[in-house]
XYZ file of C-alpha atoms in Angstrom:
743
model
C -11.985 -3.541 24.022
C -10.614 -3.690 20.485
C -11.037 0.074 20.138
C -9.284 0.663 23.470
C -6.438 -1.557 22.316
C -6.110 0.403 19.064
C -6.004 3.759 20.837
C -3.383 2.638 23.344
C -1.323 1.211 20.510
C -1.681 4.453 18.546
C -0.018 6.466 21.339
C 2.913 4.036 21.489
C 1.834 1.734 24.324
C 2.514 -1.535 22.513
C 3.763 -5.076 22.720
C 3.728 -7.220 25.835
C 2.739 -4.365 28.154
C -0.354 -3.576 26.075
C -1.337 -7.238 25.962
C -1.067 -7.671 29.732
C -2.932 -4.404 30.326
C -5.802 -5.590 28.105
C -6.022 -8.962 29.865
C -6.054 -7.362 33.327
C -8.848 -4.990 32.326
C -10.780 -7.927 30.898
C -10.435 -9.781 34.210
C -11.581 -6.769 36.227
C -14.653 -6.280 34.039
C -15.547 -9.922 34.492
C -14.770 -9.909 38.216
C -17.260 -7.189 39.127
C -20.117 -9.026 37.409
C -19.373 -12.454 38.866
C -18.842 -11.926 42.588
C -15.043 -11.892 42.580
C -15.344 -8.149 43.185
C -18.408 -6.463 44.646
C -21.015 -5.478 42.055
C -19.904 -2.334 40.138
C -16.767 -2.162 42.328
C -14.361 -1.757 39.412
C -16.519 0.608 37.338
C -17.313 2.780 40.385
C -13.599 2.920 41.149
C -12.952 4.252 37.625
C -15.848 6.730 37.806
C -15.129 8.025 41.334
C -11.358 7.879 41.597
C -10.245 9.115 38.184
C -10.652 12.424 36.388
C -13.002 12.692 33.434
C -10.138 13.644 31.124
C -8.438 10.297 31.927
C -5.182 11.958 32.909
C -4.793 9.993 36.160
C -6.414 6.742 35.023
C -3.073 5.025 34.334
C -1.772 5.829 37.819
C -4.935 4.616 39.528
C -4.954 1.385 37.514
C -1.300 0.819 38.389
C -2.118 1.204 42.080
C -5.145 -1.099 41.763
C -3.100 -3.807 40.045
C -0.526 -3.587 42.824
C -3.221 -3.995 45.492
C -4.824 -6.961 43.692
C -1.475 -8.758 43.919
C -1.173 -8.216 47.715
C -2.751 -10.333 50.485
C -4.958 -8.174 52.720
C -2.558 -8.669 55.650
C 0.349 -7.164 53.729
C -1.401 -4.024 52.510
C -0.733 -0.520 53.831
C -2.790 0.268 56.922
C -3.896 3.676 55.649
C -4.766 2.467 52.138
C -7.692 4.241 50.500
C -10.853 2.361 51.487
C -11.957 1.955 47.840
C -8.693 0.146 47.102
C -8.498 -1.784 50.372
C -11.862 -3.447 49.746
C -10.695 -5.187 46.556
C -10.064 -8.939 46.956
C -6.615 -10.497 46.780
C -6.384 -12.299 43.419
C -2.932 -13.956 43.274
C -2.255 -16.445 40.431
C 0.546 -14.193 39.081
C -2.053 -12.290 37.060
C -1.115 -8.938 38.607
C 2.449 -9.754 39.683
C 4.334 -8.221 36.752
C 5.147 -4.520 36.948
C 4.000 -2.733 33.793
C 5.400 0.497 32.338
C 2.973 3.384 32.939
C 0.354 3.876 30.246
C -1.441 7.096 29.339
C -5.196 7.538 28.904
C -7.403 10.357 27.682
C -11.112 11.095 28.031
C -12.095 8.922 25.058
C -10.161 5.913 26.341
C -11.695 6.313 29.807
C -15.138 6.482 28.207
C -14.434 3.298 26.223
C -13.467 1.458 29.418
C -16.610 2.640 31.202
C -18.705 1.676 28.169
C -17.226 -1.826 28.300
C -18.115 -2.054 32.010
C -21.810 -1.499 31.238
C -22.027 -4.945 29.637
C -22.967 -7.933 31.813
C -19.761 -9.948 31.621
C -21.083 -12.751 33.854
C -22.854 -14.483 30.969
C -20.129 -13.945 28.420
C -19.569 -16.735 25.895
C -16.145 -18.388 26.048
C -15.762 -17.524 22.359
C -15.145 -13.873 23.245
C -11.618 -14.553 24.407
C -10.511 -15.930 21.044
C -12.531 -13.327 19.178
C -10.942 -10.577 21.252
C -7.481 -11.742 20.302
C -8.270 -12.178 16.629
C -9.919 -8.763 16.441
C -6.665 -7.068 17.419
C -4.422 -9.072 15.093
C -3.689 -7.731 11.654
C -4.528 -9.923 8.635
C -0.885 -10.614 7.770
C -0.198 -12.008 11.258
C -3.394 -14.006 11.092
C -2.368 -15.686 7.833
C 1.171 -16.434 8.970
C 0.037 -18.076 12.183
C -2.814 -20.015 10.643
C -4.886 -18.634 13.512
C -8.512 -19.486 12.878
C -10.581 -19.452 16.050
C -13.122 -22.200 16.393
C -16.747 -21.537 17.246
C -18.285 -23.189 20.283
C -20.502 -25.247 17.972
C -17.450 -26.751 16.270
C -15.582 -27.243 19.549
C -18.514 -29.302 20.803
C -18.311 -31.455 17.677
C -14.763 -32.373 18.698
C -15.076 -32.877 22.443
C -18.498 -34.522 22.328
C -17.341 -37.158 19.859
C -13.973 -37.607 21.568
C -15.029 -38.005 25.199
C -18.097 -36.142 26.469
C -20.676 -38.388 24.779
C -19.007 -41.493 26.214
C -18.753 -39.963 29.685
C -22.410 -38.968 29.586
C -23.429 -42.464 28.528
C -21.350 -43.973 31.311
C -22.940 -41.629 33.857
C -26.470 -42.421 32.663
C -25.837 -46.148 32.940
C -24.598 -45.795 36.532
C -27.482 -43.495 37.417
C -30.143 -45.836 36.002
C -28.809 -49.241 36.974
C -27.347 -48.710 40.434
C -29.258 -48.935 43.736
C -28.613 -47.845 47.300
C -25.052 -47.662 48.623
C -23.650 -49.516 45.615
C -25.076 -46.816 43.345
C -23.580 -44.024 45.466
C -20.217 -45.831 45.505
C -20.301 -46.200 41.704
C -21.186 -42.525 41.295
C -18.394 -41.528 43.667
C -15.915 -43.660 41.707
C -17.105 -42.049 38.485
C -16.736 -38.612 40.092
C -13.173 -39.493 41.066
C -12.521 -40.634 37.506
C -13.658 -37.261 36.163
C -11.319 -35.426 38.537
C -8.336 -37.503 37.373
C -8.766 -37.089 33.638
C -6.215 -34.881 31.892
C -6.673 -32.954 28.658
C -4.243 -31.292 26.237
C -4.710 -28.801 23.423
C -1.267 -28.534 21.757
C -2.259 -25.502 19.680
C -4.538 -23.839 22.182
C -4.555 -20.223 21.019
C -6.703 -18.321 23.477
C -7.922 -21.540 25.048
C -11.388 -21.892 23.510
C -11.190 -25.684 23.333
C -9.959 -25.892 26.918
C -12.609 -23.460 28.147
C -15.533 -25.318 26.576
C -14.155 -28.738 27.530
C -13.713 -27.655 31.155
C -17.195 -26.166 31.257
C -18.752 -29.386 29.931
C -16.740 -31.471 32.405
C -17.907 -29.277 35.307
C -21.553 -29.483 34.154
C -21.285 -33.268 34.116
C -19.653 -33.174 37.541
C -22.534 -31.071 38.859
C -24.991 -33.691 37.599
C -23.000 -36.349 39.435
C -22.970 -34.282 42.634
C -26.732 -33.803 42.440
C -27.209 -37.560 42.110
C -25.102 -38.156 45.229
C -26.314 -35.272 47.417
C -29.768 -33.855 47.926
C -30.229 -30.279 46.730
C -31.368 -28.973 50.122
C -28.519 -30.686 51.952
C -26.055 -28.391 53.736
C -22.753 -28.991 52.008
C -19.213 -27.714 52.102
C -19.221 -27.062 48.367
C -15.474 -26.510 48.241
C -14.837 -30.115 49.315
C -17.326 -31.781 46.963
C -16.135 -30.047 43.763
C -13.165 -32.114 42.638
C -12.587 -31.072 39.009
C -10.170 -28.217 38.554
C -8.423 -26.223 35.858
C -5.129 -27.971 36.691
C -6.408 -30.980 34.710
C -6.114 -28.928 31.536
C -2.927 -28.344 29.555
C -2.259 -26.132 26.562
C 0.648 -25.113 24.342
C 0.592 -21.832 22.440
C 3.425 -20.298 20.436
C 2.348 -16.667 20.925
C 2.613 -14.968 24.318
C -0.595 -12.895 24.243
C -3.064 -15.720 23.497
C -1.255 -17.955 26.005
C -1.913 -15.318 28.664
C -5.553 -15.017 27.591
C -5.959 -18.799 27.781
C -4.601 -18.913 31.330
C -6.894 -16.119 32.522
C -9.879 -17.428 30.568
C -9.605 -20.759 32.359
C -9.850 -18.953 35.712
C -12.886 -17.056 34.469
C -14.726 -20.156 33.271
C -13.818 -21.882 36.538
C -15.437 -19.027 38.415
C -18.510 -19.163 36.193
C -18.921 -22.823 37.025
C -18.375 -22.139 40.732
C -21.187 -19.569 40.555
C -23.518 -22.218 39.131
C -22.633 -24.603 41.964
C -23.210 -21.761 44.451
C -26.677 -21.122 43.010
C -27.580 -24.798 43.247
C -26.591 -25.115 46.894
C -27.320 -21.617 48.203
C -23.762 -20.817 49.225
C -20.920 -18.660 47.920
C -18.109 -20.677 46.410
C -15.151 -18.866 44.879
C -11.587 -20.099 44.469
C -10.086 -16.735 45.375
C -7.224 -16.159 45.911
C -6.235 -18.170 42.857
C -4.190 -21.259 43.624
C -4.620 -23.873 40.893
C -4.184 -22.845 37.280
C -4.287 -24.425 33.858
C -0.890 -25.548 32.574
C -0.449 -23.236 29.577
C 2.999 -23.276 27.979
C 4.112 -20.370 25.830
C 6.148 -22.493 23.418
C 6.322 -24.116 19.998
C 4.252 -27.284 20.377
C 6.365 -29.111 17.804
C 9.551 -28.486 19.811
C 8.454 -29.205 23.383
C 7.318 -32.227 25.373
C 3.562 -32.819 25.513
C 2.063 -33.597 28.904
C 0.867 -37.178 29.430
C -2.914 -36.929 29.268
C -6.012 -38.967 28.466
C -7.220 -36.826 25.565
C -5.495 -34.615 22.998
C -7.618 -32.264 20.911
C -7.654 -28.900 19.216
C -7.408 -26.875 16.069
C -3.775 -26.813 14.848
C -2.689 -24.144 12.329
C -4.110 -24.309 8.812
C -1.106 -23.641 6.555
C -0.875 -25.283 3.136
C 2.415 -26.649 1.867
C 2.987 -23.701 -0.475
C 2.345 -21.071 2.216
C 4.637 -22.417 4.936
C 7.512 -20.317 6.219
C 11.048 -21.744 6.265
C 10.664 -22.328 9.995
C 7.383 -24.185 9.530
C 8.827 -26.333 6.734
C 11.753 -27.236 8.966
C 9.503 -28.001 11.945
C 7.384 -30.301 9.777
C 10.522 -32.003 8.446
C 11.836 -32.523 11.981
C 8.620 -34.123 13.176
C 8.270 -36.293 10.081
C 11.851 -37.461 9.607
C 10.550 -40.986 9.044
C 7.717 -39.895 6.712
C 8.417 -40.097 2.980
C 7.648 -36.900 0.992
C 6.867 -34.987 4.194
C 7.394 -31.660 2.385
C 4.201 -32.253 0.370
C 1.996 -32.139 3.476
C 0.061 -29.296 5.084
C 1.475 -27.949 8.334
C -1.416 -29.336 10.410
C -0.222 -32.875 9.703
C 2.746 -32.330 12.043
C 0.274 -32.469 14.943
C -1.174 -35.747 13.679
C 2.296 -37.251 13.377
C 3.505 -36.041 16.789
C 0.290 -37.158 18.514
C 0.696 -40.611 16.957
C 4.283 -40.887 18.191
C 3.160 -39.913 21.696
C 0.334 -42.457 21.574
C 2.898 -45.164 20.693
C 4.285 -44.672 24.223
C 0.838 -44.162 25.828
C -1.565 -46.221 23.688
C -4.684 -45.361 25.699
C -4.586 -41.701 24.645
C -7.289 -40.623 22.220
C -6.895 -37.659 19.877
C -9.126 -35.495 17.702
C -8.179 -32.499 15.585
C -9.992 -30.004 13.366
C -8.221 -29.798 10.014
C -8.681 -28.514 6.511
C -10.211 -31.257 4.370
C -7.091 -31.337 2.183
C -5.533 -33.986 4.453
C -8.158 -36.535 3.370
C -7.877 -35.736 -0.347
C -5.429 -36.021 -3.198
C -1.721 -36.673 -2.780
C -1.725 -36.018 0.972
C -3.648 -39.219 1.729
C -0.927 -41.691 0.637
C 1.764 -39.673 2.409
C 0.065 -38.911 5.730
C -2.338 -41.805 6.155
C 0.010 -44.334 4.625
C 2.338 -43.487 7.504
C -0.312 -43.226 10.250
C -2.039 -46.496 9.361
C 1.342 -48.222 9.344
C 1.796 -47.028 12.947
C -1.452 -48.757 13.922
C -3.779 -45.749 13.863
C -7.540 -46.272 13.736
C -10.022 -43.541 12.822
C -12.754 -43.833 15.460
C -15.004 -40.992 14.341
C -15.012 -38.409 11.607
C -16.955 -35.296 10.719
C -16.898 -35.055 6.948
C -16.339 -31.722 5.221
C -18.348 -28.852 6.694
C -18.250 -25.080 6.284
C -16.067 -23.330 8.840
C -17.791 -20.964 11.252
C -16.188 -18.551 13.678
C -17.323 -15.660 15.853
C -14.179 -13.659 15.202
C -13.714 -10.704 12.874
C -11.861 -11.695 9.702
C -12.809 -15.332 10.115
C -11.321 -17.873 7.763
C -13.328 -19.109 4.786
C -12.303 -22.768 4.752
C -13.793 -26.248 4.664
C -12.915 -28.510 7.549
C -13.030 -32.072 8.759
C -12.730 -33.420 12.298
C -10.909 -36.710 12.754
C -10.791 -38.689 15.981
C -8.079 -41.339 16.084
C -6.139 -43.593 18.419
C -4.103 -46.789 18.504
C -7.105 -48.645 19.934
C -10.052 -49.330 17.669
C -13.343 -48.035 19.050
C -16.234 -50.514 19.152
C -18.683 -48.009 17.722
C -17.309 -45.938 14.867
C -19.369 -42.977 13.685
C -19.258 -40.781 10.578
C -20.998 -37.396 10.673
C -22.110 -36.400 7.186
C -23.014 -32.798 6.264
C -24.483 -33.310 2.799
C -27.827 -31.978 4.066
C -28.547 -28.660 2.346
C -28.879 -26.954 5.763
C -25.569 -28.372 6.979
C -27.205 -30.571 9.620
C -25.116 -33.626 10.478
C -26.379 -37.144 9.821
C -24.842 -39.823 12.045
C -23.748 -42.952 10.197
C -22.585 -46.086 12.014
C -19.494 -47.489 10.327
C -17.578 -50.765 10.432
C -14.379 -49.007 9.432
C -13.528 -45.403 8.583
C -10.828 -45.135 5.969
C -8.607 -42.095 5.248
C -11.182 -40.717 2.796
C -13.741 -40.795 5.654
C -15.733 -43.531 3.903
C -17.068 -46.707 5.526
C -14.761 -48.996 3.576
C -11.435 -50.805 3.833
C -8.258 -48.804 4.384
C -7.556 -48.368 0.709
C -5.044 -45.706 -0.301
C -5.344 -44.275 -3.810
C -1.819 -43.569 -5.079
C -0.733 -41.847 -8.254
C -1.065 -44.217 -11.215
C 0.542 -43.849 -14.643
C -2.064 -45.860 -16.584
C -5.841 -46.033 -16.362
C -6.814 -48.841 -13.999
C -9.631 -50.118 -16.247
C -7.575 -49.775 -19.443
C -9.823 -46.912 -20.581
C -8.635 -44.252 -23.032
C -5.664 -42.180 -21.926
C -6.243 -38.743 -20.427
C -3.496 -36.147 -20.604
C -2.962 -32.465 -19.990
C -3.381 -29.850 -22.724
C -0.501 -27.903 -24.255
C 1.540 -25.448 -22.206
C 2.628 -22.165 -23.861
C 5.179 -20.849 -21.273
C 5.124 -17.635 -23.276
C 4.564 -14.822 -20.813
C 1.184 -14.337 -22.508
C 2.712 -13.165 -25.794
C 1.363 -16.031 -27.918
C -2.119 -15.630 -26.434
C -4.790 -13.165 -27.542
C -8.161 -11.960 -26.359
C -10.898 -10.994 -28.807
C -9.778 -7.352 -29.169
C -6.086 -8.255 -29.540
C -6.969 -10.802 -32.199
C -8.983 -8.280 -34.232
C -6.278 -5.616 -33.949
C -3.554 -8.046 -35.015
C -5.531 -9.282 -38.065
C -6.375 -5.691 -39.043
C -2.653 -4.893 -39.177
C -1.584 -8.174 -40.785
C -4.484 -10.033 -42.479
C -2.212 -12.955 -43.396
C -1.910 -13.874 -39.704
C -5.558 -14.992 -39.541
C -4.851 -18.577 -40.615
C -2.320 -18.911 -37.769
C -4.762 -17.769 -35.096
C -6.565 -20.639 -33.387
C -9.233 -20.811 -30.710
C -7.498 -21.465 -27.407
C -8.826 -22.303 -23.980
C -7.618 -22.795 -20.457
C -9.991 -24.382 -17.956
C -11.636 -21.158 -16.842
C -12.123 -19.991 -20.447
C -13.693 -23.331 -21.315
C -16.178 -23.230 -18.428
C -17.114 -19.565 -18.880
C -17.203 -19.573 -22.690
C -14.611 -16.800 -22.774
C -13.311 -16.075 -26.317
C -9.571 -16.626 -26.303
C -7.047 -17.298 -29.045
C -3.432 -18.214 -29.622
C -0.797 -17.968 -32.311
C -0.277 -21.591 -33.390
C 2.842 -21.289 -35.530
C 4.193 -24.859 -35.585
C 3.773 -25.199 -39.389
C 4.514 -21.580 -40.274
C 7.520 -21.258 -42.630
C 10.344 -18.818 -41.758
C 9.647 -16.830 -44.916
C 5.976 -16.350 -44.046
C 6.771 -15.608 -40.425
C 9.244 -12.827 -41.158
C 6.615 -11.002 -43.229
C 4.374 -10.693 -40.135
C 6.195 -7.990 -38.182
C 3.641 -7.736 -35.378
C 3.848 -11.475 -34.842
C 7.645 -11.307 -34.842
C 7.504 -8.706 -32.070
C 5.512 -11.143 -29.971
C 7.853 -14.014 -30.797
C 10.834 -11.916 -29.705
C 9.112 -11.161 -26.375
C 8.571 -14.894 -25.869
C 12.268 -15.514 -26.485
C 13.275 -12.813 -23.989
C 10.848 -14.110 -21.364
C 12.176 -17.666 -21.645
C 15.794 -16.543 -21.436
C 15.034 -14.789 -18.131
C 13.453 -17.878 -16.627
C 15.295 -19.470 -13.671
C 14.508 -22.893 -15.162
C 17.139 -24.287 -17.520
C 14.582 -26.228 -19.550
C 12.615 -23.016 -20.221
C 15.817 -21.176 -21.219
C 16.527 -23.856 -23.807
C 13.087 -23.278 -25.323
C 14.121 -19.670 -26.048
C 15.625 -21.099 -29.247
C 12.111 -22.112 -30.372
C 10.013 -19.070 -29.409
C 7.288 -19.735 -31.994
C 6.253 -22.979 -30.310
C 4.515 -23.976 -27.096
C 6.990 -25.629 -24.728
C 4.624 -28.592 -24.335
C 2.580 -29.600 -27.379
C -0.029 -32.246 -26.619
C -2.627 -31.110 -29.124
C -4.842 -33.958 -30.258
C -4.941 -34.887 -33.931
C -8.566 -35.919 -33.528
C -11.575 -34.395 -31.831
C -11.287 -34.778 -28.069
C -13.065 -34.557 -24.740
C -11.993 -31.634 -22.530
C -12.243 -31.447 -18.739
C -11.064 -28.432 -16.679
C -8.331 -29.112 -14.120
C -9.997 -26.762 -11.600
C -13.743 -26.521 -11.017
C -15.925 -24.937 -8.340
C -16.856 -27.178 -5.421
C -20.412 -25.786 -5.684
C -21.049 -27.835 -8.824
C -22.552 -31.301 -8.659
C -20.837 -32.170 -11.955
C -17.528 -31.047 -13.419
C -18.522 -29.464 -16.769
C -16.935 -31.404 -19.638
C -17.420 -31.251 -23.399
C -16.117 -32.098 -26.872
C -13.716 -29.855 -28.801
C -12.452 -30.092 -32.381
C -8.853 -30.480 -33.517
C -8.518 -26.803 -34.496
C -9.354 -25.778 -30.912
C -6.086 -25.633 -28.924
C -6.404 -26.937 -25.351
C -4.182 -25.206 -22.811
C -2.524 -26.969 -19.892
C -5.406 -26.099 -17.535
C -7.574 -28.519 -19.502
C -7.340 -32.306 -19.320
C -8.058 -33.993 -22.639
C -9.048 -37.460 -23.917
C -8.353 -37.834 -27.655
C -10.747 -40.042 -29.635
C -13.310 -40.016 -26.799
C -16.872 -41.149 -27.578
C -20.254 -40.483 -26.017
C -19.541 -43.467 -23.750
C -16.538 -41.783 -22.089
C -18.459 -38.522 -21.935
C -21.354 -40.306 -20.226
C -19.179 -42.060 -17.637
C -17.219 -38.927 -16.720
C -20.397 -36.827 -16.578
C -22.060 -39.276 -14.202
C -22.571 -38.991 -10.471
C -20.475 -42.142 -10.007
C -17.405 -40.435 -11.421
C -18.080 -37.098 -9.752
C -18.650 -38.717 -6.340
C -15.333 -40.595 -6.646
C -13.622 -37.381 -7.764
C -14.954 -35.409 -4.803
C -13.473 -37.888 -2.331
C -10.007 -38.539 -3.778
C -9.118 -35.343 -5.640
C -6.998 -32.546 -4.257
C -8.227 -29.005 -3.756
C -7.148 -25.569 -4.887
C -8.540 -23.498 -2.032
C -11.999 -25.079 -1.900
C -12.256 -25.873 -5.620
C -11.737 -29.328 -7.086
C -8.278 -29.801 -8.583
C -8.674 -32.723 -10.949
C -5.623 -34.971 -11.177
C -5.160 -37.444 -14.011
C -2.865 -39.698 -11.987
C -4.979 -39.713 -8.819
C -8.576 -39.339 -10.029
C -8.916 -40.486 -13.630
C -6.302 -43.228 -13.694
C -7.691 -44.753 -10.473
C -11.362 -44.455 -11.390
C -12.900 -47.902 -12.037
C -14.961 -47.839 -15.219
C -17.815 -50.379 -15.463
C -16.367 -53.871 -15.805
C -17.431 -55.697 -18.984
C -20.614 -53.723 -19.708
C -22.913 -55.258 -22.295
C -23.445 -53.601 -25.668
C -26.967 -52.728 -24.537
C -25.650 -51.018 -21.409
C -23.051 -49.072 -23.395
C -25.658 -47.970 -25.897
C -27.933 -46.809 -23.064
C -25.105 -44.688 -21.673
C -24.304 -43.227 -25.094
C -27.969 -42.409 -25.713
C -28.293 -40.721 -22.294
C -25.047 -38.805 -22.938
C -26.445 -37.497 -26.219
C -29.559 -36.346 -24.341
C -27.361 -34.337 -21.974
C -25.604 -32.684 -24.917
C -28.958 -31.992 -26.594
C -30.261 -30.343 -23.409
C -27.198 -28.105 -23.330
C -27.634 -27.181 -26.988
C -31.004 -25.598 -26.193
C -29.117 -22.809 -24.418
C -26.445 -21.691 -26.937
C -25.899 -18.368 -25.191
C -25.237 -19.965 -21.797
C -21.797 -21.009 -20.635
C -21.053 -24.292 -18.870
C -20.621 -22.219 -15.717
C -24.224 -21.042 -16.083
C -25.626 -24.430 -17.043
C -23.997 -26.192 -14.091
C -24.588 -23.535 -11.488
C -26.756 -25.340 -8.888
C -29.108 -22.340 -8.756
C -29.353 -21.873 -12.538
C -29.207 -25.416 -13.930
C -32.118 -25.915 -16.360
C -34.679 -28.556 -15.387
C -34.329 -30.495 -18.646
C -30.548 -30.659 -18.234
C -30.911 -31.907 -14.665
C -33.401 -34.562 -15.790
C -31.009 -35.605 -18.562
C -28.243 -36.081 -15.981
C -30.550 -38.108 -13.754
C -31.345 -40.417 -16.685
C -27.623 -40.670 -17.450
C -26.895 -41.609 -13.828
C -29.426 -44.450 -14.008
C -27.818 -45.765 -17.179
C -24.310 -45.586 -15.726
C -25.368 -47.155 -12.421
C -26.975 -50.053 -14.316
C -23.663 -50.746 -16.083
C -21.987 -51.147 -12.682
C -24.538 -52.981 -10.540
C -28.167 -53.575 -9.702
C -27.471 -52.032 -6.274
C -29.359 -48.843 -5.440
C -27.394 -46.017 -3.850
C -28.877 -43.697 -1.228
C -26.024 -41.187 -1.226
C -22.609 -40.422 -2.647
C -20.805 -42.163 0.215
C -22.445 -45.467 -0.744
C -21.371 -44.950 -4.345
C -17.780 -44.309 -3.314
C -17.751 -47.306 -0.952
C -18.916 -49.453 -3.883
C -16.241 -47.999 -6.174
C -13.575 -48.592 -3.513
C -14.617 -52.246 -3.413
C -14.257 -52.404 -7.185
C -10.939 -50.588 -6.972
C -9.717 -53.071 -4.349
C -10.510 -55.985 -6.658
C -8.713 -54.321 -9.571
C -5.522 -53.671 -7.596
C -5.498 -57.012 -5.800
C -1.925 -58.169 -5.453
C -0.381 -54.718 -5.739
C 1.858 -53.854 -2.783
C 0.323 -50.403 -2.243
C -3.306 -51.594 -2.251
C -3.936 -51.510 1.501
C -1.784 -50.106 4.238
């Protein structure tokens, strides 16, 4: 189907007409395998009524579409028998008149090849995958269109409503007796038929399709409990659930059309199952009821009043939003401070919450990137939502995205179920298992970091909460690269001007530090004008720095053009210091940190702690610190983006450790450094790669963790979540009395 689309587009048949043509062909292929049409009726029509070169295929399809939109009583009396035998479809699917297309032999062959597949057992995922396969990557990025797999859809709808409905059904089925049991089942059946569901970013309708299918399967179980299987039934009267209970909003026309048609197709699939169970043919043809799919911007239009809201809103980070998206987010969050710092998906959280304020029984669940439960977004988004009375009822912690579509997104997601009513049984699904299998954890409360703990919000903090040593960023050159040198550039420069060697210092950004990449800089802060002017090659570089700064749009950078020999931000430590990269791979269990000497210049992609000892090294290298970091830090793509103000300054160090405990940590820290020293040719990236990490280094870290844990508590921790919950309790005690402690 994707190939057929591409070939039609290549000849100039594009836009809305192409999209409708593709959807109609999809319906016809499905219809002949599912009893809407006779078996092979559509494919035989193509084979027998069109020429092999495809020259008349467009005309025959146009005639067929016209016939499918006409009741049998209104058709021409002398209509070709092969056309006259097609069923009347209705539902506006074939109502629109399309401009004539043009086919050739290859296109006709592609259509016939597609018809050879058994479309009756098609997965609902195909509809989203079909759409994504014909979108170009640029459109896909701009729309944030990442189509959810059925597995992930079930995570949402099962936790939001299907599990509860199943439990309710099982209780009625087991406990009831006689007429009272039948009456209770009938009332439950009626309840199912009156539930309403909304996906306000529905795309091609995958969430709606799977949710409707699961609802119909539950309804069938209810019907089988009420009626005997061999009982003669008017199936049409006993099936009460319908696609009209489902509502969707989609900004793009093509996927909105696919969603509408896909809901008819899944409805027919479910009707076929009912027919098989009761030995009768049940088909809702001609189409009457339809899903309510709006082709609109969900942030601009009214949302239908429903029982459940769910879906997969667009994943667009704050820096990648278009002007229109930024404005839409601002409009929705007019009462949210610092709304511009949030990802686009948060607009759906905010709008859903405002709707729930008017209809407090609504429950909502969205798939989102995990950035909304990390870093600076937590105080902004969840500070607002919790103030509105929101409770998190269930949460799927970070898991790897999976999709059936071509060009699928490589992202890490969370699923959050929330409402204005607190659920009795709150559940966290944890995916720390190496195979990605979820572990269900009962929780008393789920906070914005998806931890079973109080609703603590970690805000930016200027000073370290435990009065530990200050951490700051390294020095920033803002030089256009002209003060920086790689190994070859350094050697060439010294060969030309040997006197420059004493002004060349080792330099490192975060990535250089982790990967042991040789890098250098010209550190000219104490170089006299007389000595500087004798180094012509250096002067050329200094002049380029001046020119680069003058061209900067920032006034502060322009002013630094008068001091082109210096870094614009000089935070170099006068003592040896501990260095920690600002960005580190999420694959690592530990952020690689290490000591550097004063003559080693730290760039601004390194965080530094001057005068640090083995004690600070041990604490920051521990699992306690890394577990806390993983929960509260922000992300750069999927990598950890370590923030001094959010992570380090809020991290609770052990409170009043004894000298013996401190010495144990220092000794264990030295053992870690000794284990590293055995591999002088290996970088920190190698040493802390989970697949390459040496056994003795891992054992050294395990010993360090025991020493650090002992300085905090005698409590034993089974997982990282328990560690973070403990640290949050400690954090809460430290910030007691502060106004921003708990929202």
